[in-house]
Short mmCIF file of C-alpha atoms and ligand atoms in Angstrom, two decimals:
data_model
loop_
_atom_site.label_atom_id
_atom_site.label_comp_id
_atom_site.label_asym_id
_atom_site.label_seq_id
_atom_site.Cartn_x
_atom_site.Cartn_y
_atom_site.Cartn_z
CA MET A 990 -17.97 41.39 -0.59
CA LYS A 991 -15.09 41.46 -3.21
CA ALA A 992 -15.14 43.07 -6.42
CA ALA A 993 -16.19 41.41 -9.40
CA ALA A 994 -13.42 40.05 -11.96
CA PHE A 995 -12.09 42.59 -14.34
CA ASP A 996 -9.20 43.38 -16.34
CA TYR A 997 -6.53 46.15 -15.75
CA ARG A 998 -4.16 47.77 -18.00
CA LYS A 999 -1.84 51.04 -16.65
CA VAL A 1000 -1.44 53.59 -19.48
CA GLN A 1001 1.43 55.95 -20.01
CA THR A 1002 -0.59 58.39 -22.30
CA ILE A 1003 -3.80 60.51 -22.43
CA ASP A 1004 -4.27 59.03 -25.99
CA GLN A 1005 -3.76 55.34 -24.55
CA ALA A 1006 -6.67 55.99 -21.99
CA ILE A 1007 -9.13 57.52 -24.15
CA GLY A 1008 -8.63 55.01 -26.89
CA LEU A 1009 -9.44 52.29 -24.47
CA LEU A 1010 -12.39 54.47 -23.38
CA GLN A 1011 -13.69 54.72 -26.88
CA ASP A 1012 -13.17 50.71 -27.32
CA PHE A 1013 -14.57 49.56 -24.59
CA GLY A 1014 -17.46 52.31 -23.82
CA ASP A 1015 -19.33 51.45 -20.51
CA ASN A 1016 -17.65 48.67 -19.75
CA ALA A 1017 -14.36 50.39 -18.64
CA LYS A 1018 -13.71 52.70 -16.00
CA LEU A 1019 -10.56 54.97 -15.29
CA ILE A 1020 -9.22 54.62 -11.86
CA ALA A 1021 -6.82 57.19 -9.94
CA GLY A 1022 -6.01 56.54 -6.41
CA GLY A 1023 -9.41 53.97 -6.22
CA GLN A 1024 -10.48 55.40 -2.79
CA SER A 1025 -13.79 55.92 -4.23
CA LEU A 1026 -14.04 53.28 -6.74
CA LEU A 1027 -12.35 50.52 -5.31
CA PRO A 1028 -15.08 50.57 -2.33
CA SER A 1029 -17.58 50.64 -5.02
CA LEU A 1030 -16.18 47.84 -6.71
CA ASN A 1031 -16.27 45.84 -3.81
CA MET A 1032 -19.91 46.55 -2.92
CA ARG A 1033 -20.50 45.52 -7.10
CA LEU A 1034 -22.07 49.10 -7.27
CA SER A 1035 -20.51 48.84 -10.54
CA ALA A 1036 -18.76 45.90 -12.44
CA PRO A 1037 -16.54 46.98 -15.38
CA GLU A 1038 -14.66 44.72 -17.44
CA LEU A 1039 -11.42 47.22 -18.14
CA LEU A 1040 -9.99 49.26 -15.01
CA ILE A 1041 -7.84 51.69 -16.83
CA ASP A 1042 -5.26 52.91 -14.26
CA LEU A 1043 -4.15 56.84 -14.91
CA ASN A 1044 -1.06 56.14 -12.66
CA GLY A 1045 1.37 56.09 -15.48
CA VAL A 1046 0.34 59.40 -17.01
CA ASP A 1047 3.12 61.88 -16.13
CA GLU A 1048 1.02 64.69 -17.63
CA LEU A 1049 -1.62 64.67 -15.28
CA LYS A 1050 0.80 64.93 -12.07
CA GLY A 1051 1.45 68.12 -10.41
CA ILE A 1052 1.09 71.72 -9.83
CA GLN A 1053 2.17 74.40 -12.35
CA VAL A 1054 2.08 78.04 -12.95
CA LYS A 1055 1.90 79.88 -16.21
CA THR A 1056 1.27 83.64 -17.35
CA GLU A 1057 -1.34 84.20 -20.03
CA ASN A 1058 -2.34 87.68 -21.50
CA ASN A 1059 -0.93 88.91 -17.94
CA GLN A 1060 -2.77 86.73 -15.68
CA GLU A 1061 -0.93 84.29 -13.30
CA ILE A 1062 -2.90 80.79 -13.73
CA ILE A 1063 -2.08 77.53 -11.42
CA PHE A 1064 -3.11 74.29 -13.06
CA LEU A 1065 -3.67 71.62 -10.82
CA GLY A 1066 -3.31 68.16 -12.61
CA ALA A 1067 -5.83 65.23 -11.93
CA MET A 1068 -3.65 62.90 -10.39
CA THR A 1069 -2.29 65.19 -7.95
CA THR A 1070 -2.58 63.61 -4.57
CA HIS A 1071 -4.36 65.23 -1.61
CA THR A 1072 -1.11 65.18 0.20
CA GLU A 1073 0.84 67.01 -2.64
CA ILE A 1074 -1.79 69.65 -2.45
CA GLU A 1075 -1.31 69.30 1.55
CA ASP A 1076 1.95 69.76 1.32
CA SER A 1077 2.31 72.09 -1.59
CA ALA A 1078 4.26 75.30 -0.51
CA LEU A 1079 2.88 76.61 -3.83
CA VAL A 1080 -0.97 75.84 -3.05
CA ALA A 1081 -0.52 77.58 0.54
CA GLU A 1082 1.07 80.58 -1.41
CA LYS A 1083 -1.25 80.89 -4.28
CA LEU A 1084 -4.61 79.14 -3.18
CA PRO A 1085 -4.47 78.58 0.23
CA LEU A 1086 -8.28 77.88 0.87
CA LEU A 1087 -7.30 74.76 -0.68
CA LYS A 1088 -4.74 74.20 1.98
CA LYS A 1089 -7.37 75.03 5.09
CA ALA A 1090 -10.03 72.54 3.59
CA VAL A 1091 -7.41 69.27 2.59
CA PRO A 1092 -7.18 68.22 6.52
CA HIS A 1093 -10.83 67.59 6.33
CA ILE A 1094 -10.71 65.31 3.79
CA ALA A 1095 -10.56 62.07 5.55
CA HIS A 1096 -7.14 60.96 6.72
CA ARG A 1097 -3.60 61.08 5.63
CA ALA A 1098 -3.34 57.22 4.39
CA ILE A 1099 -6.57 57.93 2.13
CA ARG A 1100 -4.98 61.76 1.45
CA ASN A 1101 -1.83 59.61 0.19
CA LEU A 1102 -3.40 58.03 -2.69
CA GLY A 1103 -6.80 60.02 -3.27
CA THR A 1104 -6.30 62.58 -6.18
CA TRP A 1105 -7.68 65.92 -7.03
CA GLY A 1106 -9.50 64.59 -9.96
CA GLY A 1107 -10.76 61.62 -8.52
CA SER A 1108 -12.85 63.91 -6.27
CA ILE A 1109 -13.95 66.11 -8.73
CA VAL A 1110 -14.89 63.60 -11.17
CA TYR A 1111 -16.73 61.28 -8.57
CA GLY A 1112 -18.86 64.32 -7.83
CA ASP A 1113 -19.68 63.24 -4.24
CA PRO A 1114 -21.86 66.75 -3.02
CA ALA A 1115 -20.18 66.14 0.55
CA ALA A 1116 -16.52 66.07 -0.93
CA GLU A 1117 -14.41 69.18 -0.03
CA TRP A 1118 -13.37 69.46 -3.58
CA PRO A 1119 -16.01 70.42 -5.61
CA ALA A 1120 -16.99 73.52 -3.50
CA CYS A 1121 -13.55 74.84 -3.48
CA ALA A 1122 -13.01 74.93 -7.39
CA ILE A 1123 -15.84 76.79 -7.70
CA ALA A 1124 -15.22 79.51 -4.88
CA LEU A 1125 -12.13 79.91 -6.72
CA GLY A 1126 -13.24 80.21 -10.04
CA GLY A 1127 -11.64 77.15 -11.00
CA VAL A 1128 -11.81 76.01 -14.65
CA MET A 1129 -12.28 72.39 -15.80
CA VAL A 1130 -9.84 70.72 -18.58
CA ILE A 1131 -11.36 67.98 -20.35
CA ALA A 1132 -9.72 65.78 -23.07
CA GLY A 1133 -11.80 63.29 -25.52
CA PRO A 1134 -11.73 62.05 -28.77
CA GLU A 1135 -12.88 65.37 -30.14
CA GLY A 1136 -9.85 67.16 -28.59
CA ARG A 1137 -9.94 69.40 -25.55
CA ARG A 1138 -12.60 71.42 -24.06
CA LYS A 1139 -12.95 73.71 -20.94
CA ILE A 1140 -15.96 74.13 -18.63
CA ALA A 1141 -16.36 76.34 -15.74
CA ALA A 1142 -16.09 74.45 -12.03
CA LYS A 1143 -19.95 76.05 -11.31
CA ASP A 1144 -21.54 74.62 -14.51
CA PHE A 1145 -19.71 71.02 -14.42
CA PHE A 1146 -21.23 69.26 -11.25
CA ILE A 1147 -25.17 68.65 -12.16
CA ASP A 1148 -26.79 66.43 -10.00
CA LEU A 1149 -25.54 63.61 -7.37
CA TYR A 1150 -22.61 61.89 -8.08
CA THR A 1151 -22.97 63.46 -12.05
CA THR A 1152 -20.80 65.87 -13.51
CA ASP A 1153 -20.59 67.21 -17.27
CA LEU A 1154 -17.88 64.26 -18.10
CA GLN A 1155 -18.46 62.25 -20.77
CA ALA A 1156 -17.84 58.55 -20.38
CA ASN A 1157 -15.03 58.60 -23.40
CA GLU A 1158 -13.12 62.03 -21.90
CA ILE A 1159 -10.90 62.32 -19.11
CA LEU A 1160 -10.53 65.27 -16.75
CA LEU A 1161 -6.87 66.76 -16.98
CA GLY A 1162 -6.58 68.87 -14.47
CA THR A 1163 -8.25 72.18 -12.84
CA GLU A 1164 -6.95 75.85 -13.92
CA PHE A 1165 -7.27 78.67 -11.59
CA THR A 1166 -6.58 82.54 -12.84
CA LEU A 1167 -5.46 84.31 -9.77
CA SER A 1168 -6.92 87.54 -9.14
CA LYS A 1169 -5.06 90.79 -9.44
CA LEU A 1170 -7.12 92.31 -6.60
CA GLN A 1171 -6.45 91.08 -2.87
CA THR A 1172 -8.25 88.20 -1.69
CA LYS A 1173 -9.45 86.53 1.40
CA ASP A 1174 -11.12 83.27 1.85
CA TYR A 1175 -12.75 81.16 4.57
CA PHE A 1176 -13.19 77.26 4.75
CA ASP A 1177 -15.43 75.91 7.66
CA GLU A 1178 -17.32 72.14 7.76
CA LEU A 1179 -19.26 70.72 10.81
CA ALA A 1180 -18.86 66.80 11.18
CA ARG A 1181 -19.54 64.81 14.11
CA ARG A 1182 -15.76 63.49 14.31
CA HIS A 1183 -12.52 64.70 12.17
CA GLY A 1184 -11.79 62.96 8.59
CA ASP A 1185 -16.06 62.64 8.82
CA TYR A 1186 -17.54 63.54 5.53
CA ALA A 1187 -19.20 67.06 6.74
CA ILE A 1188 -22.69 67.23 7.80
CA ALA A 1189 -22.77 71.24 6.08
CA GLY A 1190 -19.39 72.94 5.14
CA LEU A 1191 -18.68 76.42 3.43
CA THR A 1192 -16.15 77.66 1.17
CA VAL A 1193 -15.73 81.36 0.53
CA GLN A 1194 -13.22 83.71 -1.53
CA ILE A 1195 -13.71 87.26 -1.62
CA GLU A 1196 -11.90 89.97 -3.84
CA HIS A 1197 -11.29 93.28 -2.72
CA LEU A 1198 -10.02 96.45 -3.43
CA ASP A 1199 -8.73 97.76 -0.02
CA ASP A 1200 -11.96 98.22 1.74
CA VAL A 1201 -14.26 97.69 -0.58
CA ILE A 1202 -15.83 93.90 -1.56
CA LYS A 1203 -15.71 93.65 -5.64
CA ALA A 1204 -16.89 89.68 -5.99
CA ALA A 1205 -17.65 87.25 -3.76
CA ARG A 1206 -18.02 83.25 -3.99
CA ILE A 1207 -19.78 81.64 -1.41
CA VAL A 1208 -20.25 77.91 -1.73
CA TYR A 1209 -21.76 75.41 0.24
CA PHE A 1210 -21.40 71.39 0.31
CA SER A 1211 -22.79 68.62 2.04
CA ILE A 1212 -26.36 69.80 2.09
CA ALA A 1213 -27.72 69.13 -1.36
CA SER A 1214 -27.02 67.05 -4.24
CA THR A 1215 -24.36 69.15 -5.81
CA PRO A 1216 -22.24 72.17 -4.04
CA MET A 1217 -24.69 74.97 -3.96
CA VAL A 1218 -23.99 78.48 -4.46
CA ALA A 1219 -25.26 81.62 -2.41
CA THR A 1220 -26.12 83.65 -5.45
CA GLN A 1221 -28.36 86.20 -3.34
CA ALA A 1222 -25.93 86.57 -0.09
CA GLN A 1223 -22.68 86.89 -2.68
CA THR A 1224 -24.71 89.74 -4.24
CA LEU A 1225 -25.62 91.63 -0.79
CA LEU A 1226 -21.18 91.15 -0.29
CA VAL A 1227 -20.45 93.25 -3.35
CA GLY A 1228 -20.02 96.48 -2.67
CA THR A 1229 -20.26 96.24 0.67
CA SER A 1230 -16.88 97.25 3.46
CA LEU A 1231 -14.70 94.17 4.12
CA GLN A 1232 -14.47 95.66 7.74
CA LYS A 1233 -18.29 96.21 8.11
CA ILE A 1234 -19.47 92.34 7.02
CA ASN A 1235 -19.43 91.40 10.28
CA HIS A 1236 -22.34 93.79 11.14
CA PRO A 1237 -25.31 92.18 12.52
CA ASP A 1238 -28.00 93.50 9.92
CA LEU A 1239 -25.65 92.27 7.28
CA ILE A 1240 -25.31 88.66 8.68
CA LEU A 1241 -29.03 88.72 9.34
CA GLN A 1242 -29.71 89.64 5.80
CA CYS A 1243 -27.56 86.74 4.65
CA GLN A 1244 -28.63 84.14 6.56
CA ILE A 1245 -32.08 85.21 5.48
CA ALA A 1246 -30.83 84.64 2.12
CA VAL A 1247 -29.14 81.51 2.33
CA ARG A 1248 -31.88 79.62 4.10
CA SER A 1249 -34.48 81.25 1.71
CA GLU A 1250 -32.47 80.39 -1.41
CA ILE A 1251 -30.97 77.21 -1.06
CA GLN A 1252 -32.81 74.05 -0.85
CA THR A 1253 -31.19 71.66 1.51
CA MET A 1254 -31.76 67.95 1.21
CA SER A 1255 -31.51 65.48 4.11
CA ASP A 1256 -28.88 62.77 3.98
CA LEU A 1257 -28.76 59.01 6.02
CA THR A 1258 -28.65 60.81 9.71
CA ASN A 1259 -29.14 64.91 9.22
CA SER A 1260 -32.62 66.55 7.96
CA ALA A 1261 -32.83 69.13 5.60
CA LYS A 1262 -33.86 70.88 8.34
CA MET A 1263 -31.08 70.68 10.45
CA LYS A 1264 -28.83 71.44 7.50
CA THR A 1265 -31.01 75.00 6.76
CA HIS A 1266 -30.05 75.73 10.22
CA LEU A 1267 -26.64 74.99 9.91
CA ILE A 1268 -25.75 77.02 6.42
CA GLY A 1269 -27.07 80.29 8.58
CA VAL A 1270 -24.37 79.20 11.14
CA LEU A 1271 -21.96 79.04 8.62
CA ILE A 1272 -22.52 82.02 7.30
CA GLU A 1273 -22.15 84.21 10.27
CA ARG A 1274 -19.12 82.57 11.44
CA ALA A 1275 -17.55 83.15 7.74
CA LEU A 1276 -18.48 86.81 7.84
CA VAL A 1277 -17.32 87.59 11.62
CA SER A 1278 -13.97 85.97 10.40
CA LEU A 1279 -13.67 87.52 7.37
CA ALA A 1280 -13.77 91.10 8.48
CA LYS A 1281 -10.89 90.52 10.90
C1 LIG B 955 -12.62 56.18 4.52
C2 LIG B 955 -12.95 57.29 3.45
C3 LIG B 955 -13.09 58.45 3.78
C4 LIG B 955 -13.32 59.51 2.82
N1 LIG B 955 -13.52 61.14 3.24
C5 LIG B 955 -13.41 61.64 2.50
C6 LIG B 955 -13.83 63.40 2.96
O1 LIG B 955 -13.87 63.44 4.01
N2 LIG B 955 -14.01 64.05 1.79
C7 LIG B 955 -13.80 63.95 0.55
O2 LIG B 955 -13.58 64.58 -0.63
N3 LIG B 955 -13.67 62.58 0.16
C8 LIG B 955 -13.34 61.72 1.10
N4 LIG B 955 -12.84 60.34 0.40
C9 LIG B 955 -12.68 59.96 -0.89
C10 LIG B 955 -11.50 60.40 -1.27
O3 LIG B 955 -11.02 61.77 -1.14
C11 LIG B 955 -11.07 59.76 -2.66
O4 LIG B 955 -9.68 59.76 -2.93
C12 LIG B 955 -11.74 60.59 -3.82
O5 LIG B 955 -13.51 60.89 -3.57
C13 LIG B 955 -11.82 59.95 -5.16
O6 LIG B 955 -10.21 60.21 -5.39
P1 LIG B 955 -9.64 58.78 -5.94
O7 LIG B 955 -8.47 59.70 -6.47
O8 LIG B 955 -9.41 57.83 -5.14
O9 LIG B 955 -10.56 58.53 -7.42
P2 LIG B 955 -10.78 56.93 -7.69
O10 LIG B 955 -11.45 56.12 -6.60
O11 LIG B 955 -10.03 55.94 -8.33
O12 LIG B 955 -11.70 57.25 -8.97
C14 LIG B 955 -13.42 58.12 -8.56
C15 LIG B 955 -13.98 58.17 -9.79
O13 LIG B 955 -13.41 59.16 -10.79
C16 LIG B 955 -13.16 58.74 -12.01
N5 LIG B 955 -11.80 59.11 -12.31
C17 LIG B 955 -10.53 59.32 -11.89
N6 LIG B 955 -9.73 59.91 -12.34
C18 LIG B 955 -10.35 60.67 -13.26
C19 LIG B 955 -10.03 61.32 -14.68
N7 LIG B 955 -8.65 62.09 -14.16
N8 LIG B 955 -10.41 61.69 -15.30
C20 LIG B 955 -11.98 61.13 -15.27
N9 LIG B 955 -12.06 60.32 -14.47
C21 LIG B 955 -11.99 60.10 -13.22
C22 LIG B 955 -12.94 57.18 -11.81
O14 LIG B 955 -12.99 56.53 -12.97
C23 LIG B 955 -14.05 56.98 -10.30
O15 LIG B 955 -15.56 57.04 -11.35
C24 LIG B 955 -13.00 59.26 1.47
C25 LIG B 955 -12.54 58.34 1.22
C26 LIG B 955 -12.46 56.97 2.24
C27 LIG B 955 -12.33 55.59 1.68
#
């Protein structure tokens, strides 16, 4: 199928994009890399009158470092492509979890066009970036007619393909405040073939002071309608010895915690029961790996 006819405007500024969103309301759609939007237009899942192309807005592109209140912050612009994240030395050094996750997103040709912001706003529960954003304690920076606002990544993903972003708003990017503690992270996903969407995936970031875990963020993806935070397992890890998190008793406790706390959902090919089994497998692998 082909998309229904639409008008096209390539904007140069955020204000121009917001102005058009206000004028056209639900009849306009922003386009970034087009890797999710264009298939959905071709399948006639939506038929906007106007596509507003963000590729001319330089302010949305790239990765910056800034210091605020003695804290180092990395800002990942919404129009930064998956490939730019993959190739960034800054990301590899400061946000290594993203570096580990990015090869699992589709294939290079798609990563060359697809963007951080497109993936975050699309809110696909099987996508890697939303879970990583939560695991890294990210904050979404948003612009709309009323000005700018921020919302924590953990509160941004509301339901299947549904986020807190309003129809007249644009995601500018995501801020990551780097921990002053030492950090370790883990990324894994189970997929039938490399590049496929995951059957179940896990992202973890741990903050530790020497051997003592001070904070843990454990976030699953591709198992429910949004990324799922394993709060009980996080609580079990805080205060424990990093070297001992591979202890069989702790692994078992965490497996029981994630399997009882998280309500998994089936997808087209995998049952909820199978996903519940896999989230236990993934937490075991994570704890064994993080102890090393
Ligand atoms: C074959 C194939 C395999 C794929 N596999 C994976 C995978 O394994 N994992 C994965 O995570 N993704 C996968 N994707 C999706 C890919 O990562 C997309 O690039 C991504 O989901 C959307 O990014 P985009 O820049 O292409 O956004 P677009 O398709 O242009 O836009 C997506 C949505 O976001 C909105 N939007 C975009 N930017 C903004 C912004 N700044 N502010 C507000 N709204 C905005 C658009 O209006 C649209 O609703 C795959 C895609 C394909 C075609």
